[in-house]
């Protein structure tokens, strides 16, 4: 089982930017898919972006064009650059990894980090 730890969360004003990072340990994720999910209070977890072992990224519609997922396999890290943040982006953000990840399956059998909070407020 891979251990994941997110960092970079915090509070930001609307239209601001924030970069999240996820460090993987206990295994090599080079050939695995890695993804970002989020869960807002009282809502179900939703998939945001996934990047496969070949570096091909897919985004959900609500973050397309605003968020960019990237990975550095040499450092076993995953990142999420978020821009033009909105109050509705307020949530706990989780990274996940597995041989295969689908954003439509937020309850999949993935290895998960503990999450990091992002608050967008004026």
Coordinates of N, CA and C in Angstrom, one line a residue:
X1 N 0.8 -1.2 0.0 CA 0.0 0.0 0.0 C 0.9 1.2 0.0
X2 N 0.5 2.2 -0.9 CA 1.3 3.4 -1.0 C 0.8 4.4 0.0
X3 N 1.7 5.1 0.7 CA 1.2 6.2 1.6 C 1.3 7.5 0.9
X4 N 0.3 8.3 1.0 CA 0.2 9.6 0.3 C 0.0 10.7 1.4
X5 N 0.6 11.8 1.2 CA 0.5 12.9 2.1 C 0.4 14.2 1.3
X6 N -0.8 14.9 1.4 CA -1.0 16.2 0.8 C -0.5 17.4 1.5
X7 N -0.1 18.4 0.8 CA 0.3 19.7 1.4 C -0.1 20.8 0.5
X8 N 0.0 22.0 1.1 CA -0.2 23.2 0.3 C -1.6 23.8 0.4
X9 N -2.4 23.3 1.2 CA -3.8 23.8 1.4 C -3.7 25.1 2.2
X10 N -4.9 25.8 2.3 CA -4.9 27.0 3.0 C -6.1 27.8 2.6
X11 N -6.1 29.1 2.9 CA -7.2 30.0 2.6 C -6.7 31.0 1.5
X12 N -7.6 31.3 0.6 CA -7.3 32.1 -0.5 C -8.5 32.9 -0.9
X13 N -8.3 34.1 -1.5 CA -9.5 34.9 -1.9 C -10.0 34.4 -3.3
X14 N -11.2 34.7 -3.6 CA -11.7 34.4 -4.9 C -10.9 34.9 -6.0
X15 N -10.7 34.1 -7.1 CA -9.9 34.4 -8.2 C -8.4 34.3 -7.9
X16 N -8.1 33.8 -6.7 CA -6.7 33.5 -6.4 C -6.2 32.2 -6.9
X17 N -5.0 31.9 -6.5 CA -4.4 30.6 -7.0 C -3.8 29.9 -5.8
X18 N -3.6 28.6 -5.9 CA -3.1 27.8 -4.9 C -2.5 26.5 -5.5
X19 N -1.4 26.0 -5.0 CA -0.8 24.7 -5.5 C -0.8 23.7 -4.5
X20 N -1.4 22.6 -4.7 CA -1.4 21.4 -3.8 C -0.3 20.4 -4.3
X21 N 0.3 19.8 -3.3 CA 1.3 18.7 -3.6 C 0.9 17.5 -2.9
X22 N 1.3 16.4 -3.4 CA 1.1 15.1 -2.8 C 2.3 14.2 -2.9
X23 N 2.9 13.8 -1.8 CA 4.1 13.0 -1.8 C 3.7 11.6 -1.5
X24 N 4.3 10.7 -2.4 CA 4.0 9.3 -2.3 C 5.2 8.6 -1.7
X25 N 5.0 7.6 -0.8 CA 6.0 6.8 -0.2 C 5.6 5.4 0.0
X26 N 6.5 4.5 0.2 CA 6.2 3.1 0.4 C 5.9 2.3 -0.9
X27 N 6.2 3.0 -2.0 CA 6.0 2.3 -3.3 C 6.3 3.2 -4.4
X28 N 6.5 2.7 -5.6 CA 6.7 3.4 -6.8 C 5.5 3.6 -7.5
X29 N 5.1 4.8 -7.8 CA 3.8 5.1 -8.5 C 4.0 5.4 -9.9
X30 N 5.2 5.2 -10.5 CA 5.5 5.6 -11.8 C 4.5 5.1 -12.8
X31 N 4.1 3.9 -12.7 CA 3.2 3.3 -13.7 C 1.7 3.4 -13.3
X32 N 1.4 4.0 -12.2 CA 0.1 4.1 -11.7 C -0.6 5.4 -12.1
X33 N -1.9 5.4 -12.1 CA -2.7 6.6 -12.2 C -2.6 7.3 -10.9
X34 N -2.7 8.6 -11.0 CA -2.7 9.5 -9.8 C -3.8 10.5 -10.0
X35 N -4.5 10.9 -9.0 CA -5.7 11.7 -9.1 C -5.9 12.6 -7.9
X36 N -6.7 13.7 -8.2 CA -7.2 14.5 -7.1 C -8.7 14.4 -7.0
X37 N -9.2 14.3 -5.8 CA -10.6 14.3 -5.5 C -10.8 15.4 -4.5
X38 N -12.0 15.8 -4.3 CA -12.3 16.7 -3.2 C -13.7 16.4 -2.6
X39 N -13.9 16.8 -1.4 CA -15.2 16.6 -0.7 C -15.5 17.9 0.1
X40 N -16.6 18.5 -0.3 CA -17.1 19.7 0.5 C -18.0 19.2 1.6
X41 N -18.1 20.0 2.6 CA -19.0 19.6 3.8 C -20.4 19.3 3.3
X42 N -20.9 18.1 3.7 CA -22.2 17.7 3.4 C -22.4 17.2 2.0
X43 N -21.3 17.1 1.2 CA -21.4 16.6 -0.1 C -20.6 15.4 -0.3
X44 N -20.9 14.7 -1.4 CA -20.1 13.5 -1.8 C -18.8 13.9 -2.3
X45 N -17.8 12.9 -2.2 CA -16.5 13.1 -2.8 C -16.7 13.2 -4.3
X46 N -15.9 14.1 -5.0 CA -16.0 14.1 -6.4 C -14.6 14.1 -7.0
X47 N -14.5 13.5 -8.2 CA -13.2 13.5 -8.9 C -12.9 14.7 -9.6
X48 N -11.7 15.2 -9.6 CA -11.3 16.5 -10.3 C -10.4 16.3 -11.5
X49 N -9.4 15.5 -11.3 CA -8.4 15.4 -12.3 C -7.6 14.1 -12.1
X50 N -7.3 13.4 -13.1 CA -6.5 12.2 -13.1 C -5.4 12.3 -14.1
X51 N -4.2 11.7 -13.8 CA -3.1 11.7 -14.8 C -2.6 10.2 -14.8
X52 N -2.5 9.6 -15.9 CA -2.1 8.2 -16.0 C -0.6 8.1 -16.0
X53 N -0.1 6.9 -16.1 CA 1.4 6.7 -16.1 C 2.1 7.2 -17.3
X54 N 1.3 7.5 -18.4 CA 1.9 8.1 -19.6 C 1.9 9.7 -19.5
X55 N 1.3 10.2 -18.5 CA 1.2 11.6 -18.3 C 0.0 12.3 -19.0
X56 N -1.0 11.4 -19.4 CA -2.2 12.0 -20.0 C -3.2 12.3 -18.9
X57 N -3.7 13.6 -19.0 CA -4.5 14.1 -17.9 C -6.0 14.2 -18.4
X58 N -6.9 14.0 -17.5 CA -8.3 14.2 -17.7 C -8.9 15.0 -16.6
X59 N -9.8 15.9 -16.9 CA -10.4 16.8 -15.9 C -11.9 16.7 -15.9
X60 N -12.5 16.9 -14.8 CA -13.9 17.1 -14.7 C -14.3 18.5 -15.2
X61 N -15.5 18.7 -15.7 CA -15.8 19.9 -16.3 C -15.7 21.1 -15.4
X62 N -16.0 21.0 -14.1 CA -16.0 22.2 -13.3 C -14.6 22.8 -13.0
X63 N -13.6 22.0 -13.3 CA -12.2 22.5 -13.1 C -11.4 22.6 -14.4
X64 N -12.0 22.1 -15.5 CA -11.3 22.2 -16.8 C -10.9 23.6 -17.1
X65 N -9.7 23.9 -17.4 CA -9.2 25.2 -17.7 C -8.7 26.0 -16.6
X66 N -9.1 25.6 -15.4 CA -8.6 26.3 -14.2 C -7.6 25.6 -13.4
X67 N -7.7 24.2 -13.4 CA -6.8 23.4 -12.6 C -5.9 22.6 -13.6
X68 N -4.6 22.4 -13.1 CA -3.7 21.6 -13.9 C -3.0 20.6 -13.0
X69 N -3.2 19.3 -13.4 CA -2.6 18.2 -12.7 C -1.2 17.9 -13.3
X70 N -0.2 17.6 -12.5 CA 1.0 17.2 -13.1 C 1.7 16.2 -12.1
X71 N 2.7 15.5 -12.6 CA 3.4 14.5 -11.8 C 4.9 14.5 -12.0
X72 N 5.6 14.2 -11.0 CA 7.1 14.1 -11.1 C 7.4 12.7 -10.6
X73 N 7.6 11.8 -11.5 CA 7.8 10.4 -11.1 C 9.2 10.2 -10.5
X74 N 10.1 11.1 -10.8 CA 11.5 11.0 -10.2 C 11.4 11.3 -8.7
X75 N 10.4 12.2 -8.3 CA 10.3 12.6 -6.9 C 9.1 11.9 -6.3
X76 N 8.4 11.1 -7.0 CA 7.2 10.4 -6.5 C 6.2 11.4 -6.0
X77 N 5.9 12.5 -6.7 CA 5.0 13.5 -6.3 C 4.0 13.8 -7.4
X78 N 2.9 14.4 -6.9 CA 1.7 14.8 -7.7 C 1.4 16.2 -7.3
X79 N 1.0 17.0 -8.3 CA 0.7 18.4 -8.0 C -0.7 18.8 -8.6
X80 N -1.3 19.8 -8.0 CA -2.5 20.4 -8.6 C -2.4 21.9 -8.5
X81 N -2.2 22.5 -9.6 CA -2.2 23.9 -9.7 C -3.6 24.4 -9.9
X82 N -4.0 25.3 -9.0 CA -5.4 25.7 -9.1 C -5.4 27.2 -9.3
X83 N -6.2 27.7 -10.2 CA -6.2 29.2 -10.5 C -7.7 29.6 -10.6
X84 N -7.9 30.9 -10.5 CA -9.3 31.4 -10.6 C -10.2 30.7 -9.6
X85 N -9.8 30.6 -8.4 CA -10.5 29.8 -7.4 C -11.8 30.5 -7.1
X86 N -12.8 29.7 -6.8 CA -14.2 30.2 -6.5 C -14.6 29.7 -5.1
X87 N -15.5 30.4 -4.5 CA -16.0 29.9 -3.2 C -16.4 28.4 -3.2
X88 N -17.0 28.0 -4.3 CA -17.5 26.6 -4.4 C -16.4 25.6 -4.5
X89 N -15.1 26.1 -4.6 CA -14.0 25.2 -4.6 C -13.6 24.8 -3.2
X90 N -14.2 25.5 -2.2 CA -13.9 25.2 -0.8 C -14.2 23.7 -0.5
X91 N -13.2 23.0 0.0 CA -13.4 21.6 0.2 C -12.1 21.0 0.8
X92 N -12.2 19.7 1.2 CA -11.0 19.0 1.6 C -10.5 18.2 0.3
X93 N -9.3 18.4 0.0 CA -8.7 17.8 -1.3 C -7.9 16.6 -0.9
X94 N -8.1 15.5 -1.7 CA -7.4 14.3 -1.5 C -6.7 13.9 -2.7
X95 N -5.5 13.3 -2.6 CA -4.9 12.6 -3.7 C -5.1 11.1 -3.6
X96 N -5.0 10.5 -4.7 CA -5.2 9.0 -4.7 C -4.3 8.4 -5.8
X97 N -4.0 7.1 -5.6 CA -3.3 6.4 -6.6 C -3.8 5.0 -6.7
X98 N -3.7 4.4 -7.9 CA -4.1 3.0 -8.1 C -3.6 2.7 -9.6
X99 N -3.6 1.4 -9.9 CA -3.3 1.1 -11.3 C -4.2 1.8 -12.3
X100 N -5.5 2.0 -11.9 CA -6.4 2.6 -12.7 C -7.4 3.4 -11.9
X101 N -7.7 4.6 -12.3 CA -8.6 5.5 -11.6 C -9.6 6.1 -12.6
X102 N -10.8 6.1 -12.1 CA -11.9 6.8 -12.9 C -12.4 7.9 -12.0
X103 N -12.5 9.1 -12.5 CA -13.0 10.2 -11.7 C -14.5 10.0 -11.3
X104 N -15.2 9.2 -12.1 CA -16.6 8.9 -11.8 C -16.7 7.9 -10.6
X105 N -15.6 7.3 -10.2 CA -15.6 6.3 -9.1 C -14.9 6.9 -7.9
X106 N -15.5 7.8 -7.2 CA -14.8 8.4 -6.0 C -14.7 7.5 -4.9
X107 N -15.3 6.3 -4.9 CA -15.2 5.4 -3.8 C -14.4 4.1 -4.3
X108 N -13.6 4.3 -5.3 CA -12.9 3.2 -5.8 C -11.8 2.7 -4.8
X109 N -11.3 1.5 -5.1 CA -10.2 0.9 -4.2 C -8.9 1.5 -4.5
X110 N -8.7 2.8 -4.1 CA -7.5 3.5 -4.3 C -6.8 3.7 -3.0
X111 N -5.5 4.0 -3.1 CA -4.8 4.4 -1.9 C -5.0 5.9 -1.8
X112 N -5.3 6.4 -0.6 CA -5.7 7.8 -0.3 C -4.8 8.5 0.6
X113 N -4.7 9.8 0.4 CA -4.0 10.6 1.4 C -5.1 11.0 2.5
X114 N -4.6 11.7 3.5 CA -5.5 12.2 4.5 C -6.3 13.4 4.2
X115 N -5.9 14.1 3.2 CA -6.6 15.3 2.8 C -6.0 16.6 3.3
X116 N -6.3 17.6 2.5 CA -5.8 19.0 2.9 C -7.0 20.0 2.6
X117 N -7.1 20.9 3.5 CA -8.3 21.8 3.4 C -7.9 23.0 2.5
X118 N -8.9 23.4 1.7 CA -8.8 24.6 0.9 C -10.0 25.4 1.1
X119 N -9.8 26.7 1.5 CA -11.0 27.6 1.7 C -10.8 28.8 0.8
X120 N -11.9 29.0 0.1 CA -11.9 30.2 -0.8 C -12.9 31.2 -0.3
X121 N -12.5 32.3 0.2 CA -13.4 33.2 0.8 C -12.8 34.6 0.8
X122 N -13.7 35.6 0.7 CA -13.2 37.0 0.7 C -13.2 37.5 2.1

